[in-house]
Coordinates of C-alpha atoms in Angstrom, one line a residue:
M1 CA 9.9 1.8 10.4
K2 CA 8.2 5.3 10.3
K3 CA 9.3 8.1 12.7
Y4 CA 6.7 10.9 13.8
V5 CA 7.5 14.5 14.3
A6 CA 5.4 17.1 15.4
R7 CA 5.2 20.2 13.1
E8 CA 7.3 23.4 13.9
Q9 CA 5.3 26.0 15.8
I10 CA 3.6 28.7 13.4
P11 CA 5.9 31.5 13.1
E12 CA 4.5 34.7 14.9
S13 CA 4.0 37.0 11.8
I14 CA 1.9 34.3 10.2
S15 CA -0.2 33.8 13.0
Q16 CA -0.9 37.6 13.1
N17 CA -2.0 37.4 9.2
L18 CA -4.4 34.6 10.6
K19 CA -5.6 36.3 13.9
A20 CA -9.2 36.1 12.6
F21 CA -9.1 32.4 13.2
H22 CA -8.6 30.2 16.2
P23 CA -5.1 29.2 17.3
F24 CA -6.0 25.5 16.6
V25 CA -7.4 26.4 13.2
R26 CA -4.3 28.6 12.4
D27 CA -1.9 25.8 13.1
L28 CA -3.6 23.3 10.6
L29 CA -4.0 26.1 8.2
Y30 CA 0.0 26.6 8.5
G31 CA 0.3 22.8 8.3
R32 CA -1.3 23.2 4.7
N33 CA 1.1 26.2 3.7
I34 CA -1.8 28.5 3.8
I35 CA -0.4 31.7 5.3
E36 CA -2.6 34.5 4.3
E37 CA -6.1 35.5 5.6
T38 CA -7.7 35.8 2.1
D39 CA -6.1 32.3 1.0
A40 CA -7.8 30.8 4.3
Q41 CA -11.2 32.3 3.9
R42 CA -11.2 31.0 0.2
F43 CA -10.2 27.5 1.9
L44 CA -12.5 27.4 4.6
N45 CA -15.4 29.0 3.1
P46 CA -15.8 27.8 -0.5
D47 CA -18.1 30.2 -2.5
Y48 CA -19.6 28.4 -5.7
D49 CA -20.1 32.1 -7.4
L50 CA -16.9 33.4 -6.4
H51 CA -14.5 30.5 -6.7
T52 CA -15.2 28.7 -9.7
H53 CA -13.7 30.0 -13.0
D54 CA -15.4 31.2 -16.1
P55 CA -15.8 27.8 -18.2
F56 CA -15.2 30.0 -21.7
L57 CA -11.6 30.1 -20.2
L58 CA -11.0 26.8 -21.6
K59 CA -9.6 26.5 -25.1
N60 CA -12.2 25.5 -27.5
M61 CA -15.1 26.1 -25.3
E62 CA -17.1 28.6 -27.6
K63 CA -16.5 26.1 -30.4
V64 CA -17.9 23.3 -28.8
V65 CA -21.0 25.1 -27.3
D66 CA -21.8 26.2 -30.7
R67 CA -21.5 22.8 -32.2
I68 CA -23.7 21.3 -29.5
F69 CA -26.2 24.1 -30.4
L70 CA -26.1 23.4 -34.2
A71 CA -26.9 19.6 -33.3
M72 CA -29.7 20.5 -31.3
E73 CA -31.0 22.9 -33.7
K74 CA -30.9 20.1 -36.8
N75 CA -32.0 17.6 -34.2
E76 CA -28.9 15.4 -34.7
K77 CA -28.4 12.1 -32.8
I78 CA -25.7 12.8 -30.1
A79 CA -23.6 10.0 -28.5
I80 CA -22.2 10.5 -25.2
Y81 CA -19.3 8.3 -24.7
S82 CA -17.8 8.0 -21.1
D83 CA -15.5 6.0 -19.4
Y84 CA -16.7 3.1 -17.2
D85 CA -15.2 4.0 -13.6
A86 CA -16.6 6.5 -10.9
D87 CA -15.4 9.7 -12.7
G88 CA -16.7 8.9 -16.2
I89 CA -19.9 7.5 -15.1
P90 CA -21.0 10.6 -12.7
G91 CA -19.7 12.8 -15.8
A92 CA -22.1 10.9 -18.2
V93 CA -25.1 11.4 -15.7
V94 CA -24.1 15.1 -15.6
L95 CA -24.5 15.6 -19.5
H96 CA -27.5 13.3 -19.5
D97 CA -29.2 15.4 -17.1
C98 CA -28.1 18.6 -18.6
F99 CA -29.9 17.4 -21.7
K100 CA -32.9 16.4 -20.0
K101 CA -33.1 19.9 -18.3
I102 CA -33.1 21.7 -21.4
S103 CA -36.0 19.3 -23.1
Y104 CA -33.3 17.6 -25.8
E105 CA -34.1 13.8 -26.2
N106 CA -32.0 12.7 -29.2
F107 CA -29.0 11.3 -27.5
V108 CA -28.0 8.0 -26.1
N109 CA -25.4 7.4 -23.5
Y110 CA -22.7 4.6 -24.4
I111 CA -20.2 3.4 -22.0
P112 CA -17.7 0.4 -22.9
L113 CA -17.5 -2.7 -21.3
R114 CA -14.1 -2.6 -19.0
N115 CA -12.6 -6.3 -19.6
E116 CA -13.9 -6.8 -23.0
E117 CA -13.6 -3.3 -24.9
G118 CA -11.0 -1.5 -22.5
F119 CA -10.2 1.9 -22.0
G120 CA -11.2 4.9 -24.3
L121 CA -13.1 5.0 -27.7
N122 CA -13.2 1.6 -29.9
K123 CA -14.0 1.2 -33.5
N124 CA -16.6 -1.2 -33.1
A125 CA -18.7 1.1 -30.8
I126 CA -18.2 4.1 -33.2
T127 CA -19.5 1.9 -36.1
D128 CA -22.3 0.8 -33.9
L129 CA -23.3 4.5 -32.9
C130 CA -22.8 5.5 -36.6
S131 CA -25.5 2.9 -37.6
Q132 CA -27.7 4.1 -34.9
G133 CA -27.6 7.5 -36.8
A134 CA -25.5 9.3 -34.6
T135 CA -23.3 12.5 -36.1
L136 CA -21.8 13.9 -33.0
L137 CA -20.0 12.2 -30.3
I138 CA -18.7 13.8 -27.1
T139 CA -16.4 11.8 -24.8
I140 CA -16.3 11.9 -21.1
D141 CA -12.9 11.1 -19.2
C142 CA -11.4 9.6 -22.5
G143 CA -10.4 10.0 -25.6
I144 CA -7.3 12.4 -25.7
T145 CA -5.1 9.9 -27.2
D146 CA -7.4 7.8 -29.4
V147 CA -5.8 9.1 -32.8
E148 CA -6.9 6.1 -34.7
E149 CA -10.4 5.9 -33.3
V150 CA -11.3 9.6 -33.7
S151 CA -10.0 9.4 -37.2
H152 CA -12.4 6.4 -37.7
A153 CA -15.5 8.3 -36.3
L154 CA -14.7 10.8 -38.9
E155 CA -14.6 8.4 -41.8
C156 CA -18.1 7.2 -40.4
G157 CA -19.5 11.0 -40.5
I158 CA -19.2 11.5 -36.8
D159 CA -17.8 14.9 -35.4
V160 CA -16.1 14.0 -32.2
I161 CA -15.8 16.5 -29.1
I162 CA -13.4 15.2 -26.6
T163 CA -13.6 16.1 -23.3
D164 CA -10.8 14.8 -20.9
H165 CA -8.6 15.5 -18.2
H166 CA -5.6 13.1 -18.9
I167 CA -2.1 14.4 -20.2
P168 CA -2.3 14.6 -24.1
G169 CA 0.1 12.5 -25.9
A170 CA 2.5 14.0 -28.8
L171 CA -0.1 13.5 -31.3
L172 CA -3.6 14.9 -30.7
P173 CA -6.6 13.1 -32.2
K174 CA -8.2 15.2 -35.2
A175 CA -11.2 15.7 -33.0
F176 CA -13.9 18.7 -34.1
A177 CA -12.7 20.2 -30.8
I178 CA -10.9 19.1 -27.5
I179 CA -11.6 20.6 -24.0
N180 CA -8.8 19.4 -21.8
P181 CA -7.4 22.0 -19.1
K182 CA -4.0 20.2 -19.6
L183 CA -3.7 21.0 -23.4
K184 CA -0.9 23.2 -24.6
G185 CA -1.7 26.7 -24.7
D186 CA -4.8 26.1 -22.6
E187 CA -5.0 29.1 -19.7
Y188 CA -7.7 27.7 -17.7
P189 CA -6.6 28.4 -14.0
E190 CA -7.6 24.9 -12.8
K191 CA -5.4 22.4 -14.4
M192 CA -6.2 19.4 -12.2
L193 CA -10.0 18.9 -12.8
C194 CA -11.4 15.3 -13.0
G195 CA -13.2 13.9 -15.9
S196 CA -16.7 15.1 -14.8
G197 CA -15.3 18.4 -13.6
V198 CA -14.5 19.0 -17.3
I199 CA -17.8 18.1 -18.5
F200 CA -19.5 20.2 -15.7
K201 CA -17.5 23.1 -17.4
V202 CA -19.2 22.3 -20.6
V203 CA -22.6 22.3 -19.0
Q204 CA -22.1 25.6 -17.2
A205 CA -21.3 27.0 -20.5
L206 CA -23.8 25.4 -22.1
L207 CA -26.6 26.4 -19.8
S208 CA -25.4 30.2 -19.3
K209 CA -24.9 30.8 -23.3
G210 CA -28.0 29.2 -23.7
A211 CA -30.0 31.3 -21.4
A212 CA -28.2 34.5 -22.6
T213 CA -29.2 33.7 -26.3
G214 CA -32.6 32.7 -25.4
R215 CA -32.5 29.1 -26.8
F216 CA -34.0 27.9 -23.6
T217 CA -34.9 28.8 -20.0
V218 CA -33.0 27.2 -17.3
A219 CA -33.2 29.0 -13.8
H220 CA -29.9 30.6 -13.0
G221 CA -28.0 28.1 -10.7
Q222 CA -30.0 24.8 -11.7
E223 CA -26.6 23.3 -12.5
K224 CA -25.7 23.3 -8.8
W225 CA -27.9 20.3 -8.5
M226 CA -25.3 18.4 -10.7
L227 CA -22.6 19.0 -8.4
D228 CA -23.6 15.6 -6.4
M229 CA -22.2 13.6 -9.4
V230 CA -19.5 16.1 -9.4
G231 CA -18.4 15.8 -6.2
L232 CA -18.7 12.4 -6.0
A233 CA -16.6 11.9 -9.1
T234 CA -13.8 14.4 -7.6
L235 CA -13.7 12.4 -4.6
S236 CA -13.2 9.1 -6.3
D237 CA -10.8 9.8 -8.8
M238 CA -7.9 11.0 -6.4
V239 CA -7.7 14.6 -7.8
P240 CA -6.2 17.2 -5.5
L241 CA -9.1 18.6 -3.3
V242 CA -7.6 22.3 -3.6
G243 CA -8.7 25.3 -5.9
E244 CA -11.8 24.6 -7.6
N245 CA -11.7 20.8 -6.9
R246 CA -12.1 22.0 -3.1
V247 CA -15.3 23.9 -4.2
F248 CA -17.0 20.8 -6.1
A249 CA -15.9 18.5 -3.5
Y250 CA -17.6 20.9 -0.8
Y251 CA -20.7 21.9 -2.6
G252 CA -20.9 18.2 -4.2
M253 CA -21.2 16.7 -0.4
T254 CA -23.5 19.5 0.3
V255 CA -26.0 18.5 -2.7
L256 CA -25.4 14.8 -1.8
H257 CA -26.6 15.3 1.6
K258 CA -30.2 16.3 -0.2
S259 CA -30.0 15.0 -3.5
P260 CA -33.1 13.9 -4.8
R261 CA -31.6 10.8 -6.8
V262 CA -33.4 8.0 -5.9
G263 CA -30.7 5.5 -7.2
L264 CA -28.4 7.3 -4.5
M265 CA -31.1 7.6 -1.8
K266 CA -31.7 3.7 -2.0
L267 CA -28.1 2.8 -2.1
F268 CA -27.6 5.0 0.9
S269 CA -30.7 3.3 2.8
L270 CA -29.4 -0.3 1.7
L271 CA -25.8 0.5 3.1
K272 CA -27.4 2.1 6.4
I273 CA -25.9 5.3 5.8
Q274 CA -27.5 8.4 6.7
Q275 CA -28.0 10.6 3.7
Q276 CA -27.8 13.6 5.4
N277 CA -24.7 12.9 7.5
A278 CA -22.7 10.9 4.8
T279 CA -19.0 11.9 4.7
E280 CA -16.2 11.7 2.0
D281 CA -15.2 8.4 3.5
D282 CA -18.7 6.9 2.9
I283 CA -18.4 8.0 -0.4
A284 CA -14.9 6.6 -0.9
F285 CA -15.5 3.1 0.8
M286 CA -19.0 2.7 0.5
I287 CA -20.5 4.5 -2.5
T288 CA -17.5 4.6 -5.2
P289 CA -16.7 0.8 -5.0
R290 CA -20.2 -0.3 -5.8
I291 CA -20.0 2.0 -9.1
N292 CA -16.8 0.7 -10.1
A293 CA -18.1 -3.0 -9.2
A294 CA -20.2 -2.6 -12.2
S295 CA -17.7 -2.2 -14.7
R296 CA -15.3 -4.6 -12.7
M297 CA -17.8 -7.6 -12.6
G298 CA -20.5 -6.7 -15.0
I299 CA -22.1 -4.0 -17.2
P300 CA -21.0 -0.5 -16.3
L301 CA -24.4 0.9 -17.5
D302 CA -25.9 -0.4 -14.7
A303 CA -23.9 2.1 -12.2
F304 CA -25.1 5.0 -15.1
K305 CA -29.0 4.0 -14.7
L306 CA -28.9 3.6 -11.0
L307 CA -27.8 7.4 -10.8
S308 CA -29.8 8.7 -13.6
T309 CA -33.1 6.9 -13.2
T310 CA -36.4 8.6 -11.6
D311 CA -37.8 5.1 -11.1
E312 CA -38.0 3.8 -7.9
V313 CA -38.6 0.2 -8.3
E314 CA -35.7 0.4 -10.8
A315 CA -33.6 2.2 -8.7
E316 CA -33.8 -0.4 -5.7
M317 CA -33.6 -3.2 -8.1
L318 CA -30.3 -1.8 -9.3
A319 CA -28.9 -0.6 -5.9
L320 CA -29.3 -4.1 -4.9
H321 CA -27.6 -5.4 -8.1
L322 CA -24.7 -3.1 -7.7
H323 CA -24.4 -4.3 -3.7
A324 CA -24.5 -7.9 -5.1
K325 CA -21.8 -7.2 -7.7
N326 CA -19.4 -5.4 -5.1
D327 CA -20.0 -8.5 -2.9
E328 CA -19.0 -10.5 -5.7
R329 CA -16.2 -8.6 -6.3
K330 CA -15.2 -9.0 -2.8
G331 CA -15.3 -12.9 -3.2
V332 CA -13.0 -13.0 -6.3
V333 CA -10.6 -10.6 -4.6
A334 CA -10.5 -12.5 -1.5
G335 CA -9.9 -15.7 -3.6
M336 CA -6.7 -14.1 -5.3
V337 CA -5.4 -12.6 -1.9
K338 CA -5.7 -16.4 -0.6
E339 CA -3.7 -17.6 -3.8
I340 CA -1.2 -15.1 -3.4
K341 CA -0.7 -16.1 0.1
K342 CA -0.3 -19.6 -1.0
K343 CA 2.4 -18.3 -3.8
I344 CA 4.4 -16.2 -1.1
Q345 CA 4.5 -19.3 1.1
A346 CA 5.5 -21.6 -1.6
R347 CA 8.6 -19.3 -2.2
E348 CA 9.5 -19.8 1.7
N349 CA 9.7 -23.7 0.8
G350 CA 6.1 -24.0 2.1
G351 CA 6.7 -22.6 5.5
E352 CA 5.4 -19.1 6.9
H353 CA 7.3 -16.3 5.1
I354 CA 10.2 -14.7 6.8
T355 CA 10.3 -10.6 6.3
G356 CA 14.1 -10.7 6.3
I357 CA 14.2 -13.2 3.1
M358 CA 11.4 -12.2 1.1
R359 CA 12.2 -10.1 -2.2
E360 CA 11.9 -6.3 -1.8
V361 CA 9.7 -5.9 -4.8
L362 CA 7.0 -8.6 -5.2
V363 CA 5.9 -9.5 -8.6
I364 CA 3.1 -12.0 -9.0
G365 CA 0.5 -13.0 -11.4
N366 CA -1.7 -15.3 -13.1
P367 CA -3.1 -15.2 -16.5
Y368 CA -6.9 -16.1 -15.4
W369 CA -6.9 -13.0 -13.0
K370 CA -8.9 -9.9 -14.3
P371 CA -6.5 -6.6 -14.5
S372 CA -9.5 -4.5 -13.3
L373 CA -9.3 -6.1 -9.7
L374 CA -5.5 -6.1 -9.4
G375 CA -5.2 -2.7 -7.8
L376 CA -7.5 -3.6 -4.9
V377 CA -5.2 -6.6 -4.3
A378 CA -2.0 -5.0 -4.7
N379 CA -3.1 -2.4 -2.0
S380 CA -3.8 -4.8 0.7
F381 CA -0.4 -6.7 0.1
S382 CA 1.7 -3.8 -0.3
D383 CA 0.4 -2.1 3.1
E384 CA 0.8 -5.9 4.8
H385 CA 4.4 -6.1 3.5
N386 CA 5.4 -2.6 3.4
R387 CA 7.1 -3.1 0.0
P388 CA 6.1 -2.3 -3.6
V389 CA 3.7 -4.9 -5.1
F390 CA 3.3 -6.1 -8.8
L391 CA 0.3 -8.1 -9.9
W392 CA -0.4 -9.0 -13.6
G393 CA -3.3 -10.7 -15.2
R394 CA -4.4 -10.9 -18.7
E395 CA -7.3 -9.2 -20.8
G396 CA -7.8 -11.9 -23.4
E397 CA -7.0 -11.1 -27.2
K398 CA -6.9 -7.3 -28.0
E399 CA -8.1 -6.3 -31.4
S400 CA -5.2 -5.0 -33.7
D401 CA -5.0 -3.8 -37.5
E402 CA -1.8 -6.2 -37.8
K403 CA -2.3 -8.9 -35.3
S404 CA -4.2 -10.3 -32.3
E405 CA -2.1 -10.5 -29.2
L406 CA -2.2 -11.6 -25.5
V407 CA -2.0 -8.2 -23.5
I408 CA -0.6 -8.7 -19.9
K409 CA -1.6 -5.9 -18.0
G410 CA -0.6 -5.0 -13.9
S411 CA -1.3 -2.8 -11.1
C412 CA 1.2 -1.8 -8.7
R413 CA 1.3 -0.2 -5.1
A414 CA 3.9 1.4 -3.1
G415 CA 3.5 0.1 0.2
G416 CA 5.8 2.5 1.8
D417 CA 7.8 5.5 0.4
T418 CA 9.0 4.0 -2.9
N419 CA 8.1 6.0 -6.3
V420 CA 6.7 3.0 -8.0
V421 CA 6.8 5.2 -11.0
A422 CA 10.5 6.3 -10.8
L423 CA 10.9 2.5 -10.3
M424 CA 9.4 1.4 -13.5
E425 CA 11.3 4.2 -15.3
R426 CA 14.4 2.7 -14.3
V427 CA 13.3 -0.9 -16.2
K428 CA 11.1 1.0 -18.7
D429 CA 12.6 -1.2 -21.6
V430 CA 10.7 -4.0 -20.0
F431 CA 7.3 -2.4 -20.5
I432 CA 4.9 -1.8 -23.3
E433 CA 3.2 0.9 -21.4
Y434 CA 3.3 2.5 -17.8
G435 CA 2.2 5.5 -15.6
G436 CA 0.5 6.3 -12.5
H437 CA 2.0 8.3 -9.6
K438 CA 4.3 7.6 -6.7
G439 CA 1.9 5.4 -4.6
A440 CA 0.1 3.4 -7.4
G441 CA 0.5 2.5 -11.0
G442 CA -0.6 0.8 -13.7
F443 CA 1.7 -1.2 -16.8
S444 CA 1.7 -3.7 -19.7
V445 CA 4.3 -5.9 -20.5
S446 CA 4.9 -8.6 -23.0
Q447 CA 4.7 -12.2 -22.2
E448 CA 8.7 -12.1 -23.2
H449 CA 9.4 -10.2 -20.3
I450 CA 6.9 -11.2 -17.5
H451 CA 9.2 -13.8 -16.3
T452 CA 12.2 -11.5 -15.7
L453 CA 10.1 -8.6 -14.5
E454 CA 10.6 -9.2 -10.5
E455 CA 14.5 -9.6 -11.1
R456 CA 14.8 -6.5 -12.9
L457 CA 12.6 -4.3 -10.6
N458 CA 14.6 -6.1 -7.5
I459 CA 17.9 -4.7 -9.2
A460 CA 16.3 -1.6 -9.6
Y461 CA 15.0 -1.0 -6.3
A462 CA 18.2 -2.0 -4.8
E463 CA 19.9 0.6 -6.7
M464 CA 17.2 3.4 -6.2
V465 CA 17.8 2.7 -2.3
S466 CA 21.7 2.6 -2.7
E467 CA 21.6 6.0 -4.4
L468 CA 18.9 7.9 -2.0
N469 CA 20.4 6.2 1.2
N470 CA 23.9 5.7 1.0
G471 CA 23.1 2.2 0.8
S472 CA 21.1 1.9 4.2
H473 CA 17.5 2.0 4.6
K474 CA 16.2 5.6 5.9
I475 CA 13.4 5.7 8.6
S476 CA 10.6 7.8 6.9
E477 CA 9.6 10.6 9.0
T478 CA 6.0 11.7 9.0
V479 CA 5.1 15.3 10.2
V480 CA 2.1 15.0 12.5
D481 CA -0.1 18.4 12.7
K482 CA -0.1 18.7 16.6
K483 CA 0.3 16.9 19.8
L484 CA -2.9 16.4 21.7
S485 CA -3.7 14.9 25.1
L486 CA -6.6 12.8 25.7
D487 CA -8.6 15.8 27.0
D488 CA -8.4 17.4 23.7
V489 CA -10.4 14.4 22.0
N490 CA -13.8 16.8 22.3
W491 CA -16.5 18.5 20.1
Q492 CA -14.7 21.9 20.3
T493 CA -11.4 20.2 18.8
Y494 CA -13.9 18.3 16.0
T495 CA -15.6 21.6 15.2
H496 CA -12.0 23.0 14.3
V497 CA -11.1 19.9 12.3
E498 CA -14.2 19.7 10.4
K499 CA -13.8 22.9 8.8
F500 CA -11.2 21.5 6.3
A501 CA -13.3 18.7 5.3
P502 CA -13.9 16.9 2.9
F503 CA -10.5 15.5 2.9
G504 CA -8.8 13.8 0.2
C505 CA -5.6 14.2 -1.9
E506 CA -3.5 17.0 -1.2
N507 CA -6.2 17.5 1.7
P508 CA -5.5 14.8 4.1
K509 CA -7.1 14.7 7.5
P510 CA -5.1 16.4 10.1
L511 CA -2.6 13.7 11.9
F512 CA -2.4 14.3 15.9
L513 CA 0.0 12.7 18.3
F514 CA -1.0 11.4 21.7
E515 CA 2.2 10.2 23.7
N516 CA 2.5 8.0 26.5
I517 CA -1.3 6.9 27.2
I518 CA -2.5 3.9 29.0
V519 CA -4.5 1.3 27.0
A520 CA -7.6 0.9 29.2
S521 CA -9.0 -2.0 27.1
I522 CA -8.8 -3.9 23.7
K523 CA -11.5 -5.4 21.9
L524 CA -11.9 -7.0 18.4
F525 CA -15.0 -6.6 16.5
G526 CA -17.2 -7.4 13.6
K527 CA -18.4 -10.8 12.0
E528 CA -14.8 -11.9 11.5
K529 CA -13.3 -9.9 14.5
N530 CA -10.9 -8.4 12.0
H531 CA -11.7 -4.7 13.3
L532 CA -9.6 -3.1 16.5
E533 CA -11.0 -1.0 19.4
I534 CA -8.8 0.4 21.9
K535 CA -10.1 2.6 24.8
F536 CA -8.2 5.1 26.8
K537 CA -9.3 7.0 29.8
N538 CA -9.0 11.0 29.9
S539 CA -8.2 12.7 33.1
K540 CA -11.9 12.9 34.0
G541 CA -12.0 9.0 33.7
K542 CA -14.1 9.2 30.6
D543 CA -13.7 6.8 27.9
V544 CA -11.9 7.9 24.6
T545 CA -12.1 5.2 21.7
A546 CA -9.8 4.6 19.1
M547 CA -10.4 2.3 15.9
A548 CA -8.5 0.5 13.4
F549 CA -10.5 -1.4 10.5
F550 CA -8.9 -4.7 9.3
S551 CA -6.5 -4.4 12.0
S552 CA -5.3 -6.1 15.3
P553 CA -2.9 -5.4 18.2
E554 CA -0.2 -7.7 16.3
K555 CA -0.1 -5.3 13.1
F556 CA 1.8 -2.6 14.8
S557 CA 5.8 -2.3 16.0
V558 CA 5.2 -2.8 19.8
P559 CA 3.0 -4.5 21.9
V560 CA -0.7 -3.5 22.5
N561 CA -1.8 -4.8 25.9
I562 CA -4.2 -3.6 28.7
D563 CA -2.2 -1.3 30.8
S564 CA 0.9 -1.0 28.5
R565 CA 2.0 2.6 27.5
I566 CA 2.0 3.6 23.9
S567 CA 2.0 6.4 21.7
L568 CA -0.8 6.8 19.3
V569 CA -1.2 8.5 15.7
A570 CA -4.5 9.3 14.8
T571 CA -7.3 11.4 13.3
I572 CA -10.3 12.7 15.0
E573 CA -13.9 11.6 13.6
K574 CA -17.4 11.8 14.1
S575 CA -19.3 8.3 13.9
M576 CA -23.1 8.4 13.5
F577 CA -23.1 4.5 14.0
R578 CA -26.8 3.4 14.9
N579 CA -27.8 7.3 14.2
F580 CA -26.0 8.4 17.4
P581 CA -23.2 10.8 16.9
E582 CA -19.8 9.9 18.7
L583 CA -16.6 11.4 18.9
R584 CA -13.5 8.7 18.1
L585 CA -10.2 8.5 16.9
R586 CA -9.2 6.7 13.8
I587 CA -5.7 4.9 14.5
V588 CA -3.1 5.4 11.9
D589 CA -0.3 4.0 13.9
I590 CA 0.9 3.0 17.2
F591 CA 4.5 3.0 18.5

């Protein structure tokens, strides 16, 4: 059970620091620990020129730029090797567009197949690129732990430039150069760039030095048109939307609203999203899944082509294709969900599950499940059952110098306040690899240990709960930004809220608490009647609409009936459904 409390009142001294802003805005700034006017101005009014950092502050940047210039002078074939997700693919488009802009044509984009080749560099791909004549390979969003693969590239006569944002291992690859803000000794101010953000810094450096040395002529600021891809990746990869990432997300959305990319235009049109009014939610829940569907269900290069093509016919064909792939992905996920529900019921002697006797940590798997889809499924089950869920599948045979082995891989989600990485840490001897963050993670485990994983995790969970809460379950406390009345749901309030957009990791949508309000009407809508709409009346008798997708009145801890009094936690948003602006609440919880 959750408990909601309003944030403490802003201290007078801090209110005075922020007196240039409306009191409502001051309260929201204080909730984000922004207490000085200069910091507030930087946050609310991001400036591309003032608030992005010099790319040459990144360790090895001069070396990287000079090596790319040398490759261009000698007309070397450059291989762009990117990850297959919605960070690596937009990053690949960024470097592709940069080379096109400076009229360098001797390059090729390579994106590995997710389910066949796996994450990062692989030797077969490197050998193939070598046979095509590549002598310089630039990674995007991968490579920092690929020690053997980089050595193989060197044996093939290929220099490797690694651009990555993942945490380096104890042993670094022997690359020509590495660009990664998390490198030891790197003094770049923004450590939490996504992969596309890192390659964009390379592009900034390349274009500025190229123009300064007269190697090519590119109008000042032309790289800003690539920020649609950087913004898309920044929002998709769940990096903190503060500092330079906020600038990239903010300007990324601005460019996305007017991006001339025909692939994006076709996808927006297909999904009935007005491009000029697209929100970060449209990106995260509509665009990103279709980019990721390319690698989860097929060929990731299709997503790259959609975002990079200038051909309208190809763009429309690819938009339709990725939309269909996403529908296929939904079908497979639905089948997995159905199978898991049966497994849960079977555990409860064939009847409906009873929460009281369900294991605190669920571990369920099938060797035929695709690991690439497990995170999506784990999300829904962890939320539904409010407990950690670990799902596993099998990738098939993985190449190894010593032997071929069956690799069991999985994803986990917290489904509450449990730190799943801390939970895995307690039984780390079971895992081959594990990682992630508090709410979500991934793991690999040997076939020998998979059958005892649930038991081990449940023992560890019980120990963790006992240590944290002295043996009792603690009611989690969530702080809401402000208490509001239904009369406060108006456009003036929304103008204050939207100053903080785009929202995401470490910049969540402001939460508002509406206490003791009366339900005027309830409606389930959508083809499957699986979305909830509740209406309330303000003091003037006007409707205030609240929505919860994939929800129903039974999902909440209190009865939700017409005329019942409830307390509501919600965010405020603008809907452009059917091209008509409407203000509404998005339900977070009812109690």
